[in-house]
Amino acid sequence: MADEVKEQNTEKTELAEGKKAIRVNVVADKNAGAKNFIVKFGIHTVCILLALLSIFPFWIMIVNSTRSTVQIQEHALSLIPSTYVIQNFQILTGKSFNPAVGLLNSLIISTGSTLLTVYFSSLTAYALVAYDWKLKNAFFKFIIGVMMIPAQVTMIGFYQAVYAVGMTNKLSMLILPAIAAPATVFFMRQYLYPTLSMEIVQAARIDGAGEFRIFNTIVLPMMKPAIATQAIFCFVNSWNNLFTPLVLLTDSKKYTMPIMVSLLRGDIYKTEYGSVYMGLTLTVLPLIIIYLILSKYIIAGVALGGVKS
Amino acid sequence: MRKKKTGMVKYGKYGYIFSLPFAIAFLVFQLYPILFTAFIGFTDLKGVVPGEIHVLENPFENFQQVLTNPVFQGALGNTFLIWLCNFIPQLSLALLLTAWFTDRRWKLKGQGIYKVLIYMPNIITAATIAILFKSLFDYPVSPVNDILVKVGILKEAHNFLISKGMARGLVAFIQFWMWYGYTMLILISGVLGINPEIFEAAEVDGASRWQVFWQITIPNIKTILLFTLVTSLIGGLNMFDIPKLFLLGGPDNATLTTSVFIYNQAFSGSYLYNRAAAASMIMFFIIMFFSSILFLLLREKDTDGKAKYTGVSKKSEKKGGEA
Amino acid sequence: MKVFKRAMAIALSACMVASMTAGCTGSGDTGTPSTGTETGGTETGGDTTGGDTTGGDTTGGSAEGGTINVWAFTDEVPGMIEKFKEAHPDFNYEINTTIIATTEGAYQPALDQALAAGGADAPDIYCAEAAFVLKYTKGDMASFACPYDDLGIDTQAKIDEAQIAQYTVDIGTNPDGKVVGLGYQATGGAFIYRRSIAKEVFGTDDPDEIAKIIGSGSQNWDKFYEAAATLKDSGYGIVSGDGDIWHAIENSSDQGWIVDGKLVIDPKREAFLDYSMELMENDYHNDTQDWSDAWFADMKGEGSKGIFGFFGPAWLINYTLAPNCGGTAVGEGTYGDWAVCAPPVGFFWGGTWVIANKDSAKKEAVGQIIEWITLDCTEDGLQYKWANGTLNGEGGTKDCVASATVMAMSDGTLDFLGGQNMFDVFGEANSYANGKNLTQYDETINQYWRDQVRQYTSGQKTRDQAIADFKQNVAANLDVTVE
């Protein structure tokens, strides 16, 4: 694997040199077309390699979900699917929990927290960029400061608090804290700062629009690429979050999908790896779908985000 | 600049109103845990069923113990080393890909698919990735060993995961591979936020790709770059999942990061919450120190970049001023 | 809903205090915590007759009804309780199961919180695995464990009758000398070896003969290493990796890792450095790690050289060796080519202990379940079904159980072992195992120890350096004095 990276790196430098060459000759050169082709060819090669590297773990995971536990224990990695899909699925559904409920819970938590995070982070960021208020800088510094606190140990306090007020087994305890997402606010603020055109806001004010309406109808659409990016990250994070739900949700009707997979893995004496991979695959599929839906805002191209003046 | 507009003061109260939900959610859900952590670093809180909490006679005892702990010092070194080895290539590759994928003249075919796929490693849980790499490099039988022996590079299977350097390198590589797509998406979304007219103007002026990227794209995503640097610093110095799951911080503590150290203090048996909290606070100050440097450095360059850019073309200067 | 519950709790709390103090069999600690009382109200609140049916005897307890919270890290024990309910239709308690995996280390923090918090969600019955059971029976959480005697069980008499393996009793005994936890499975370990290799190298595959050759029960490893040398001459390794002998070495030591709050490296555990090095230098193994691909390959006989045997309890045969032997009938892979004999040094590996919460409001019912699982040595008890693989119908997995009485009544013959009755060996192995040298930090300390041993045997550092680094790791991460 290290060799591959090296290869890519050398390729990269070659490409960079190629690019330089083009720049020197500018457009008029007759060879430009050919060179352009070579550069593009190089870029595609690198991209295809990177893409293959990215697909690789998914392929392994999906293939393993079709293999029996014994096959997986013999050779953890295989590129060739086997025939144990149904058995693995039966083991997964034969446990004391229901994967469909797990998917639903995961969906509720992830969708809820993603919506809250992106909306309120954008709102907070807008407050930090568009208005002048006394505590603005202090508040911004405070948000940055909060972001830097390591997560592992503040967890202890969070659990204690949740247990103390008896709010375990409530999905809302995993959703509502998402309103305050310092890193997302930071990103939105950094995004909005050079992008936001106060002229447009002023124009809307003159037209008689209220501040809240301006934010919802003018500013939010302007932030689409940022929102899409952060929504993806937030959704993925929330979906894959294991530790917090694991400790807070002890009722099997509230389990999320990752909790169920970790239960399968936790059967130390006879771990059914085939069904673990089946569970992992089922966990990741909805993520991929959501990601593909949201990614159109990133893929669509340049026209989306810009401010038309 | 444009932020000092007249009439801003009148709307100032909306600044407070719009940040209120964040502030409330923070107060309700996060303030107590944070204060709690900050406080217990000075106390004798430990054990599964902690007794009454007392502030220590020497309130900094836990901090002293952590700072003089050779394992913590080693972990701090590992953390920085692994972060640097992952972040420098990560940012370089992400910038390169951003340049390729946002180039308006190339209009690279299939870039949509590339963008989607390259982020994919970030979707899989760290536990799966850890198992995958463990199997890849396992000893004495593993795909990597099998291939290297077959090709003749190795005479017999080699135990990669027992060498400290190799283990650190692999953790850094996994981090790099899991996160360069994320960084790329962040940067691309920043570029998409730039007013397209600026690019159009530069094209009309005949600026080369190189010039466009360094003199238009980079200065205009400087705020996003700052975000990337700061969050990556924070994420990197709090690196936890992969070091914990891949080799449990081993071999011989080679991949023990400070976050894993903190976790071990708190959860590996003695429940040393107080020392874990002290170590957390130490990490907090270290991260804050380096972040402040980044903020200082990039704030100065912010205006520089804009000034340089105006030199490229008069037309785009005009447009840029409007934006 | 919440408001309603709270109101119910307040309204019924007075009556509940009365019923609960009457209901618990004379152990005064049940009624004391105020949270326990209040939530007890919400639990049994639906049952208006609760107050007068608490007669104190077992049948009275069953009639009371309510919910019993069970916490476990797999669905094994909850599954057993289902069967218990099926077999006892008059047992009218609801079972509320919480299963949290031990992966990511989440089970213990959650269980600890739930025990400490008390209330409606507090576990009545909870399970602990060998790796951390000490914490709940002798260590920091022992104060929550209810002595079996207080559950209405005549513990000592039952233990004697069922001949429960001594090491499981030792582990489940709290510092006051009372039994608070017992298991159903026994995990005493044996040496599980390949018959064909035994015949080829030693001329016999008879378990008694092989036992002599590897020095079974000798409490030292001399004979075993002699056998290793003989096997080497024929091109075989005696074990797959050094992890295989570790459990036996760990369990053979006279002292645990911690004595009076100080780290102790027992000479027998320190010797693991040398035994492991000997395996490495003489090429007596394939240098695999447990649970890696290569380790499983050796079970099929497909490693770089043939491997003679593995150390393990019955579950290793059932869940690990048998599925990975490359076949499902005699003649396929290594199926049927195995046999068990006693190990040179007794040991156990894994196991689950069942513990009751001293604050539980339903001690009678909890006691019935626990007695059925851990101490009932009749054919209706769990262990008989467990040993004969009949809990979930005929033909299930046969496993060793804690009760020697039950094993004597049962048939442990396996085709996988060439028709050997494994209970003959494992019954003895269970009595060799030692439950007195464990500490609640073993999981963490073992990890540091084996990491350093690997560093030493792979030539990364000297023996002294490995020991020094091990001590440093323990000192840095645990609240243990290191000299």
PDB file of N, CA and C in Angstrom, chain B residues 147-190:
ATOM      1  N   ILE B 147       1.683 -11.693  -0.759  1.00  0.00           N
ATOM      2  CA  ILE B 147       2.096 -11.083  -2.033  1.00  0.00           C
ATOM      3  C   ILE B 147       3.588 -10.796  -2.043  1.00  0.00           C
ATOM      4  N   LEU B 148       4.072 -10.205  -0.955  1.00  0.00           N
ATOM      5  CA  LEU B 148       5.488  -9.847  -0.912  1.00  0.00           C
ATOM      6  C   LEU B 148       6.378 -11.075  -1.005  1.00  0.00           C
ATOM      7  N   VAL B 149       5.943 -12.166  -0.394  1.00  0.00           N
ATOM      8  CA  VAL B 149       6.739 -13.392  -0.475  1.00  0.00           C
ATOM      9  C   VAL B 149       6.667 -13.976  -1.886  1.00  0.00           C
ATOM     10  N   LYS B 150       5.488 -13.969  -2.460  1.00  0.00           N
ATOM     11  CA  LYS B 150       5.322 -14.521  -3.812  1.00  0.00           C
ATOM     12  C   LYS B 150       6.145 -13.756  -4.825  1.00  0.00           C
ATOM     13  N   VAL B 151       6.089 -12.429  -4.732  1.00  0.00           N
ATOM     14  CA  VAL B 151       6.834 -11.599  -5.679  1.00  0.00           C
ATOM     15  C   VAL B 151       8.334 -11.718  -5.441  1.00  0.00           C
ATOM     16  N   GLY B 152       8.716 -12.124  -4.235  1.00  0.00           N
ATOM     17  CA  GLY B 152      10.126 -12.321  -3.964  1.00  0.00           C
ATOM     18  C   GLY B 152      10.774 -11.161  -3.238  1.00  0.00           C
ATOM     19  N   ILE B 153       9.984 -10.181  -2.827  1.00  0.00           N
ATOM     20  CA  ILE B 153      10.557  -9.052  -2.091  1.00  0.00           C
ATOM     21  C   ILE B 153      10.977  -9.509  -0.691  1.00  0.00           C
ATOM     22  N   LEU B 154      10.149 -10.368  -0.108  1.00  0.00           N
ATOM     23  CA  LEU B 154      10.498 -10.931   1.195  1.00  0.00           C
ATOM     24  C   LEU B 154      10.803 -12.411   1.031  1.00  0.00           C
ATOM     25  N   LYS B 155      11.755 -12.902   1.844  1.00  0.00           N
ATOM     26  CA  LYS B 155      12.046 -14.328   1.795  1.00  0.00           C
ATOM     27  C   LYS B 155      10.995 -15.108   2.563  1.00  0.00           C
ATOM     28  N   GLU B 156      10.659 -14.582   3.742  1.00  0.00           N
ATOM     29  CA  GLU B 156       9.605 -15.215   4.538  1.00  0.00           C
ATOM     30  C   GLU B 156       8.720 -14.123   5.133  1.00  0.00           C
ATOM     31  N   ALA B 157       7.576 -14.549   5.648  1.00  0.00           N
ATOM     32  CA  ALA B 157       6.615 -13.573   6.175  1.00  0.00           C
ATOM     33  C   ALA B 157       7.272 -12.681   7.216  1.00  0.00           C
ATOM     34  N   HIS B 158       6.924 -11.409   7.167  1.00  0.00           N
ATOM     35  CA  HIS B 158       7.506 -10.455   8.098  1.00  0.00           C
ATOM     36  C   HIS B 158       6.431  -9.916   9.020  1.00  0.00           C
ATOM     37  N   ASN B 159       6.743  -9.804  10.306  1.00  0.00           N
ATOM     38  CA  ASN B 159       5.766  -9.287  11.253  1.00  0.00           C
ATOM     39  C   ASN B 159       5.808  -7.758  11.261  1.00  0.00           C
ATOM     40  N   PHE B 160       5.035  -7.158  10.337  1.00  0.00           N
ATOM     41  CA  PHE B 160       5.050  -5.697  10.191  1.00  0.00           C
ATOM     42  C   PHE B 160       4.586  -5.004  11.467  1.00  0.00           C
ATOM     43  N   LEU B 161       3.563  -5.575  12.090  1.00  0.00           N
ATOM     44  CA  LEU B 161       2.877  -4.849  13.142  1.00  0.00           C
ATOM     45  C   LEU B 161       3.626  -4.868  14.465  1.00  0.00           C
ATOM     46  N   ILE B 162       4.820  -5.472  14.478  1.00  0.00           N
ATOM     47  CA  ILE B 162       5.567  -5.444  15.725  1.00  0.00           C
ATOM     48  C   ILE B 162       6.608  -4.336  15.691  1.00  0.00           C
ATOM     49  N   SER B 163       6.846  -3.774  14.485  1.00  0.00           N
ATOM     50  CA  SER B 163       7.825  -2.697  14.404  1.00  0.00           C
ATOM     51  C   SER B 163       7.126  -1.365  14.660  1.00  0.00           C
ATOM     52  N   LYS B 164       7.755  -0.573  15.521  1.00  0.00           N
ATOM     53  CA  LYS B 164       7.125   0.685  15.947  1.00  0.00           C
ATOM     54  C   LYS B 164       6.939   1.631  14.771  1.00  0.00           C
ATOM     55  N   GLY B 165       7.971   1.763  13.973  1.00  0.00           N
ATOM     56  CA  GLY B 165       7.913   2.714  12.860  1.00  0.00           C
ATOM     57  C   GLY B 165       6.807   2.349  11.890  1.00  0.00           C
ATOM     58  N   MET B 166       6.746   1.060  11.564  1.00  0.00           N
ATOM     59  CA  MET B 166       5.741   0.583  10.621  1.00  0.00           C
ATOM     60  C   MET B 166       4.332   0.818  11.193  1.00  0.00           C
ATOM     61  N   ALA B 167       4.158   0.540  12.474  1.00  0.00           N
ATOM     62  CA  ALA B 167       2.841   0.705  13.093  1.00  0.00           C
ATOM     63  C   ALA B 167       2.410   2.165  13.031  1.00  0.00           C
ATOM     64  N   ARG B 168       3.327   3.070  13.387  1.00  0.00           N
ATOM     65  CA  ARG B 168       2.996   4.501  13.329  1.00  0.00           C
ATOM     66  C   ARG B 168       2.688   4.917  11.899  1.00  0.00           C
ATOM     67  N   GLY B 169       3.528   4.439  10.978  1.00  0.00           N
ATOM     68  CA  GLY B 169       3.320   4.786   9.575  1.00  0.00           C
ATOM     69  C   GLY B 169       1.946   4.342   9.101  1.00  0.00           C
ATOM     70  N   LEU B 170       1.545   3.135   9.497  1.00  0.00           N
ATOM     71  CA  LEU B 170       0.248   2.630   9.062  1.00  0.00           C
ATOM     72  C   LEU B 170      -0.893   3.441   9.654  1.00  0.00           C
ATOM     73  N   VAL B 171      -0.777   3.786  10.933  1.00  0.00           N
ATOM     74  CA  VAL B 171      -1.832   4.601  11.541  1.00  0.00           C
ATOM     75  C   VAL B 171      -1.924   5.933  10.807  1.00  0.00           C
ATOM     76  N   ALA B 172      -0.775   6.531  10.525  1.00  0.00           N
ATOM     77  CA  ALA B 172      -0.773   7.809   9.806  1.00  0.00           C
ATOM     78  C   ALA B 172      -1.401   7.624   8.428  1.00  0.00           C
ATOM     79  N   PHE B 173      -1.048   6.514   7.770  1.00  0.00           N
ATOM     80  CA  PHE B 173      -1.612   6.293   6.441  1.00  0.00           C
ATOM     81  C   PHE B 173      -3.130   6.117   6.508  1.00  0.00           C
ATOM     82  N   ILE B 174      -3.602   5.342   7.467  1.00  0.00           N
ATOM     83  CA  ILE B 174      -5.050   5.135   7.571  1.00  0.00           C
ATOM     84  C   ILE B 174      -5.754   6.464   7.808  1.00  0.00           C
ATOM     85  N   GLN B 175      -5.192   7.268   8.692  1.00  0.00           N
ATOM     86  CA  GLN B 175      -5.789   8.579   8.961  1.00  0.00           C
ATOM     87  C   GLN B 175      -5.814   9.420   7.689  1.00  0.00           C
ATOM     88  N   PHE B 176      -4.691   9.413   6.987  1.00  0.00           N
ATOM     89  CA  PHE B 176      -4.593  10.163   5.738  1.00  0.00           C
ATOM     90  C   PHE B 176      -5.669   9.706   4.766  1.00  0.00           C
ATOM     91  N   TRP B 177      -5.766   8.408   4.625  1.00  0.00           N
ATOM     92  CA  TRP B 177      -6.661   7.832   3.628  1.00  0.00           C
ATOM     93  C   TRP B 177      -8.127   8.057   4.012  1.00  0.00           C
ATOM     94  N   MET B 178      -8.416   8.031   5.307  1.00  0.00           N
ATOM     95  CA  MET B 178      -9.807   8.231   5.724  1.00  0.00           C
ATOM     96  C   MET B 178     -10.236   9.690   5.593  1.00  0.00           C
ATOM     97  N   TRP B 179      -9.278  10.627   5.649  1.00  0.00           N
ATOM     98  CA  TRP B 179      -9.662  12.024   5.799  1.00  0.00           C
ATOM     99  C   TRP B 179      -9.340  12.932   4.633  1.00  0.00           C
ATOM    100  N   TYR B 180      -8.543  12.479   3.636  1.00  0.00           N
ATOM    101  CA  TYR B 180      -8.222  13.433   2.570  1.00  0.00           C
ATOM    102  C   TYR B 180      -9.464  13.767   1.749  1.00  0.00           C
ATOM    103  N   GLY B 181     -10.391  12.803   1.641  1.00  0.00           N
ATOM    104  CA  GLY B 181     -11.620  13.076   0.901  1.00  0.00           C
ATOM    105  C   GLY B 181     -12.481  14.121   1.608  1.00  0.00           C
ATOM    106  N   TYR B 182     -12.517  14.012   2.918  1.00  0.00           N
ATOM    107  CA  TYR B 182     -13.257  14.989   3.726  1.00  0.00           C
ATOM    108  C   TYR B 182     -12.672  16.385   3.518  1.00  0.00           C
ATOM    109  N   THR B 183     -11.350  16.473   3.657  1.00  0.00           N
ATOM    110  CA  THR B 183     -10.692  17.773   3.473  1.00  0.00           C
ATOM    111  C   THR B 183     -10.961  18.318   2.083  1.00  0.00           C
ATOM    112  N   MET B 184     -10.907  17.419   1.089  1.00  0.00           N
ATOM    113  CA  MET B 184     -11.157  17.859  -0.279  1.00  0.00           C
ATOM    114  C   MET B 184     -12.583  18.430  -0.422  1.00  0.00           C
ATOM    115  N   LEU B 185     -13.554  17.745   0.155  1.00  0.00           N
ATOM    116  CA  LEU B 185     -14.936  18.244   0.047  1.00  0.00           C
ATOM    117  C   LEU B 185     -15.078  19.618   0.697  1.00  0.00           C
ATOM    118  N   ILE B 186     -14.438  19.793   1.850  1.00  0.00           N
ATOM    119  CA  ILE B 186     -14.484  21.089   2.532  1.00  0.00           C
ATOM    120  C   ILE B 186     -13.907  22.163   1.611  1.00  0.00           C
ATOM    121  N   LEU B 187     -12.747  21.862   1.045  1.00  0.00           N
ATOM    122  CA  LEU B 187     -12.103  22.863   0.189  1.00  0.00           C
ATOM    123  C   LEU B 187     -12.951  23.142  -1.045  1.00  0.00           C
ATOM    124  N   ILE B 188     -13.504  22.084  -1.645  1.00  0.00           N
ATOM    125  CA  ILE B 188     -14.315  22.286  -2.844  1.00  0.00           C
ATOM    126  C   ILE B 188     -15.535  23.147  -2.519  1.00  0.00           C
ATOM    127  N   SER B 189     -16.168  22.862  -1.383  1.00  0.00           N
ATOM    128  CA  SER B 189     -17.345  23.670  -1.057  1.00  0.00           C
ATOM    129  C   SER B 189     -16.945  25.128  -0.872  1.00  0.00           C
ATOM    130  N   GLY B 190     -15.732  25.361  -0.379  1.00  0.00           N
ATOM    131  CA  GLY B 190     -15.239  26.723  -0.265  1.00  0.00           C
ATOM    132  C   GLY B 190     -15.088  27.363  -1.633  1.00  0.00           C
TER     133      GLY B 190
END
